[in-house]
Amino acid sequence: MKSNPKKKIRDIAREVLDFSTDGCTMAPDLDFFPCCDKHDFAYRNNHITGISRWDADWEMKECIKKRPKGKYLAWIYWLGARVLGWAAFYDFTPKATKQSIEGGFGWYS
């Protein structure tokens, strides 16, 4: 039987990465699901991907701007993520890193 390397990589990724999503959390999803799903992935896997909170929020805003009705709403969603998203971002950070943040060893965006 021949091994399928792509399938093996997908299987490993599913074990390591968190693909869960809650859409646009408490905001109306409108037609922004793809943008919010990517944003959730970035938040939930930041300890692996290294993406900063700022970059994840900015990429979500840019994605929403390209969607129908998104030109102006993108800024509102971005602001919501900046103001309310810090807890969700750090909730998916490994415990040791989270403790160092809470312990005052540094501020992260």
XYZ file of N, CA and C in Angstrom:
327
model
N 0.843 -1.173 0.000
C 0.000 0.000 0.000
C 0.890 1.239 0.000
N 0.548 2.178 -0.870
C 1.337 3.389 -1.034
C 0.932 4.429 0.018
N 1.919 5.086 0.576
C 1.659 6.126 1.572
C 1.292 7.437 0.877
N 0.376 8.171 1.464
C -0.057 9.450 0.914
C 0.478 10.567 1.815
N 1.562 11.257 1.395
C 2.164 12.274 2.259
C 1.233 13.450 2.557
N 0.398 13.844 1.592
C -0.522 14.958 1.836
C -1.527 14.603 2.929
N -2.039 13.374 2.879
C -2.991 12.939 3.896
C -2.315 12.892 5.261
N -1.089 12.426 5.294
C -0.358 12.346 6.559
C -0.161 13.747 7.158
N 0.182 14.717 6.321
C 0.361 16.092 6.790
C -0.960 16.647 7.311
N -2.055 16.398 6.585
C -3.377 16.855 7.039
C -3.733 16.237 8.387
N -3.471 14.948 8.545
C -3.782 14.270 9.801
C -2.979 14.856 10.960
N -1.707 15.117 10.721
C -0.860 15.715 11.759
C -1.361 17.115 12.093
N -1.689 17.898 11.071
C -2.179 19.264 11.295
C -3.445 19.253 12.139
N -4.340 18.321 11.885
C -5.591 18.239 12.656
C -5.325 17.911 14.117
N -4.260 17.165 14.381
C -3.920 16.820 15.759
C -3.266 17.988 16.486
N -2.516 18.808 15.763
C -1.721 19.868 16.373
C -2.449 21.206 16.386
N -3.143 21.534 15.311
C -3.762 22.848 15.162
C -5.221 22.839 15.603
N -5.695 23.975 16.042
C -7.080 24.132 16.480
C -7.868 24.817 15.365
N -8.753 24.078 14.716
C -9.552 24.607 13.613
C -10.950 25.035 14.069
N -11.193 25.062 15.369
C -12.523 25.439 15.849
C -12.782 26.921 15.584
N -14.039 27.276 15.476
C -14.411 28.668 15.219
C -15.781 28.939 15.806
N -16.024 30.188 16.132
C -17.360 30.591 16.574
C -17.875 31.729 15.698
N -17.416 31.743 14.460
C -17.829 32.803 13.541
C -17.270 34.136 13.998
N -18.102 35.127 14.043
C -17.661 36.470 14.454
C -18.008 36.728 15.916
N -17.948 35.703 16.731
C -18.210 35.744 18.170
C -19.551 36.395 18.454
N -19.573 37.564 19.083
C -20.838 38.193 19.474
C -21.371 39.165 18.422
N -20.616 39.412 17.379
C -21.042 40.351 16.333
C -21.874 39.619 15.281
N -22.746 40.340 14.588
C -23.484 39.698 13.490
C -22.504 39.213 12.418
N -22.688 37.988 11.954
C -21.748 37.409 10.996
C -21.904 37.974 9.589
N -23.094 38.440 9.247
C -23.363 38.926 7.897
C -22.738 37.971 6.895
N -21.879 38.449 6.039
C -21.215 37.582 5.061
C -19.715 37.528 5.362
N -19.371 37.607 6.644
C -17.967 37.715 7.027
C -17.385 36.413 7.582
N -18.118 35.298 7.469
C -17.645 34.030 8.030
C -16.211 33.682 7.636
N -15.847 33.754 6.353
C -14.469 33.368 6.001
C -13.423 34.216 6.729
N -13.702 35.496 6.880
C -12.760 36.399 7.553
C -12.675 36.083 9.043
N -13.825 35.866 9.661
C -13.855 35.570 11.090
C -13.270 34.191 11.378
N -13.486 33.240 10.485
C -12.903 31.909 10.664
C -11.379 31.966 10.617
N -10.832 32.732 9.680
C -9.371 32.896 9.608
C -8.851 33.588 10.862
N -9.599 34.566 11.346
C -9.226 35.295 12.558
C -9.222 34.350 13.763
N -10.249 33.510 13.878
C -10.295 32.525 14.961
C -9.104 31.577 14.885
N -8.789 31.114 13.674
C -7.644 30.217 13.503
C -6.359 30.904 13.972
N -6.185 32.167 13.609
C -4.982 32.907 14.006
C -4.901 33.032 15.527
N -6.006 33.350 16.176
C -6.014 33.481 17.635
C -5.730 32.142 18.310
N -6.382 31.083 17.834
C -6.277 29.785 18.496
C -4.935 29.091 18.265
N -4.203 29.527 17.268
C -2.935 28.866 16.929
C -1.744 29.811 16.968
N -1.894 30.950 17.644
C -0.807 31.930 17.669
C 0.460 31.383 18.301
N 0.333 30.452 19.224
C 1.516 29.874 19.862
C 2.310 28.987 18.901
N 1.692 28.586 17.798
C 2.385 27.775 16.793
C 2.806 28.636 15.611
N 1.893 29.491 15.146
C 2.169 30.289 13.945
C 3.004 31.524 14.235
N 2.930 32.017 15.467
C 3.680 33.212 15.826
C 3.030 34.507 15.377
N 1.816 34.455 14.838
C 1.154 35.680 14.390
C 0.816 36.547 15.602
N 1.023 37.829 15.468
C 0.701 38.741 16.564
C -0.795 39.035 16.562
N -1.264 39.479 17.675
C -2.674 39.847 17.766
C -2.986 40.989 16.809
N -2.088 41.948 16.743
C -2.279 43.095 15.840
C -2.448 42.614 14.398
N -1.551 41.739 13.950
C -1.613 41.252 12.565
C -2.888 40.457 12.303
N -3.294 39.627 13.257
C -4.526 38.843 13.084
C -5.734 39.767 12.955
N -5.791 40.788 13.809
C -6.917 41.725 13.765
C -6.901 42.540 12.473
N -5.711 42.978 12.062
C -5.591 43.779 10.841
C -5.994 42.959 9.610
N -5.543 41.703 9.556
C -5.892 40.846 8.417
C -7.400 40.601 8.358
N -8.033 40.463 9.520
C -9.489 40.299 9.537
C -10.158 41.541 8.960
N -9.710 42.710 9.381
C -10.282 43.967 8.885
C -10.133 44.069 7.373
N -8.953 43.768 6.866
C -8.712 43.853 5.422
C -9.591 42.865 4.658
N -9.784 41.688 5.210
C -10.641 40.676 4.585
C -12.095 41.155 4.556
N -12.574 41.688 5.677
C -13.960 42.165 5.751
C -14.189 43.314 4.783
N -13.211 44.195 4.628
C -13.357 45.333 3.707
C -13.664 44.880 2.280
N -13.217 43.694 1.910
C -13.413 43.180 0.548
C -14.768 42.491 0.369
N -15.487 42.280 1.459
C -16.776 41.581 1.401
C -17.903 42.590 1.176
N -19.060 42.132 0.658
C -20.209 43.036 0.529
C -20.575 43.622 1.897
N -20.867 44.877 1.948
C -21.225 45.623 3.163
C -20.051 45.776 4.127
N -18.870 45.395 3.714
C -17.750 45.395 4.643
C -16.900 46.643 4.675
N -17.076 47.520 3.702
C -16.182 48.680 3.581
C -16.071 49.470 4.886
N -17.209 49.772 5.507
C -17.196 50.560 6.741
C -17.294 49.687 7.989
N -17.995 48.570 7.875
C -18.138 47.680 9.029
C -16.805 47.064 9.442
N -15.877 46.968 8.511
C -14.571 46.379 8.819
C -13.910 47.092 9.987
N -14.011 48.400 10.015
C -13.394 49.172 11.113
C -14.074 48.893 12.448
N -15.378 48.672 12.436
C -16.102 48.377 13.673
C -15.695 47.001 14.200
N -15.605 46.030 13.307
C -15.180 44.691 13.714
C -13.738 44.722 14.218
N -12.894 45.481 13.546
C -11.491 45.611 13.964
C -11.422 46.210 15.364
N -12.172 47.293 15.592
C -12.171 47.944 16.899
C -12.678 46.985 17.976
N -13.726 46.235 17.659
C -14.234 45.244 18.606
C -13.183 44.201 18.956
N -12.453 43.744 17.951
C -11.394 42.755 18.195
C -10.275 43.357 19.038
N -9.931 44.614 18.779
C -8.860 45.266 19.531
C -9.260 45.484 20.986
N -10.505 45.889 21.211
C -10.946 46.203 22.569
C -11.284 44.936 23.358
N -11.963 43.996 22.724
C -12.477 42.830 23.446
C -11.703 41.540 23.199
N -10.824 41.520 22.210
C -10.209 40.263 21.801
C -9.009 39.798 22.591
N -8.461 40.642 23.449
C -7.223 40.267 24.137
C -7.393 38.992 24.966
N -8.528 38.851 25.650
C -8.736 37.669 26.492
C -8.777 36.397 25.647
N -9.460 36.461 24.507
C -9.539 35.286 23.633
C -8.170 34.947 23.067
N -7.405 35.953 22.677
C -6.079 35.707 22.101
C -5.188 35.010 23.117
N -5.139 35.523 24.327
C -4.247 34.948 25.330
C -4.806 33.691 25.960
N -6.099 33.443 25.826
C -6.685 32.209 26.332
C -6.145 31.002 25.580
N -5.728 31.194 24.332
C -5.212 30.090 23.528
C -3.692 30.055 23.526
N -3.072 30.868 24.389
C -1.622 30.882 24.514
C -1.239 29.808 25.525
N -0.149 29.079 25.280
C 0.257 28.056 26.254
C 0.392 28.644 27.659
N 0.113 27.832 28.655
C 0.056 28.279 30.043
C 1.314 29.020 30.498
N 2.487 28.530 30.171
C 3.721 29.181 30.623
C 3.822 30.603 30.082
N 3.498 30.780 28.813
C 3.549 32.112 28.219
C 2.479 32.987 28.843
N 1.302 32.422 29.032
C 0.196 33.175 29.626
C 0.580 33.644 31.026
N 1.213 32.775 31.818
C 1.608 33.153 33.165
C 2.649 34.261 33.136
N 3.574 34.215 32.177
C 4.586 35.266 32.120
C 3.944 36.598 31.751
N 2.896 36.569 30.930
C 2.197 37.802 30.570
C 1.476 38.342 31.802
N 0.752 37.461 32.493
C 0.012 37.893 33.673
C 0.955 38.283 34.800
N 2.132 37.675 34.821
C 3.107 37.964 35.864
C 3.851 39.268 35.652
N 3.604 39.934 34.549
C 4.202 41.235 34.323
C 5.565 41.195 33.670
N 5.928 40.107 33.015
C 7.236 40.011 32.375
C 7.268 40.669 31.005
N 6.179 41.225 30.583
C 6.165 41.889 29.285
C 4.750 42.108 28.806
N 4.600 43.051 27.929
C 3.298 43.335 27.337
C 3.340 42.933 25.886
N 2.337 42.227 25.451
C 2.268 41.778 24.069
C 1.081 42.433 23.407
N 1.221 42.742 22.110
C 0.152 43.443 21.390
C -1.128 42.661 21.371
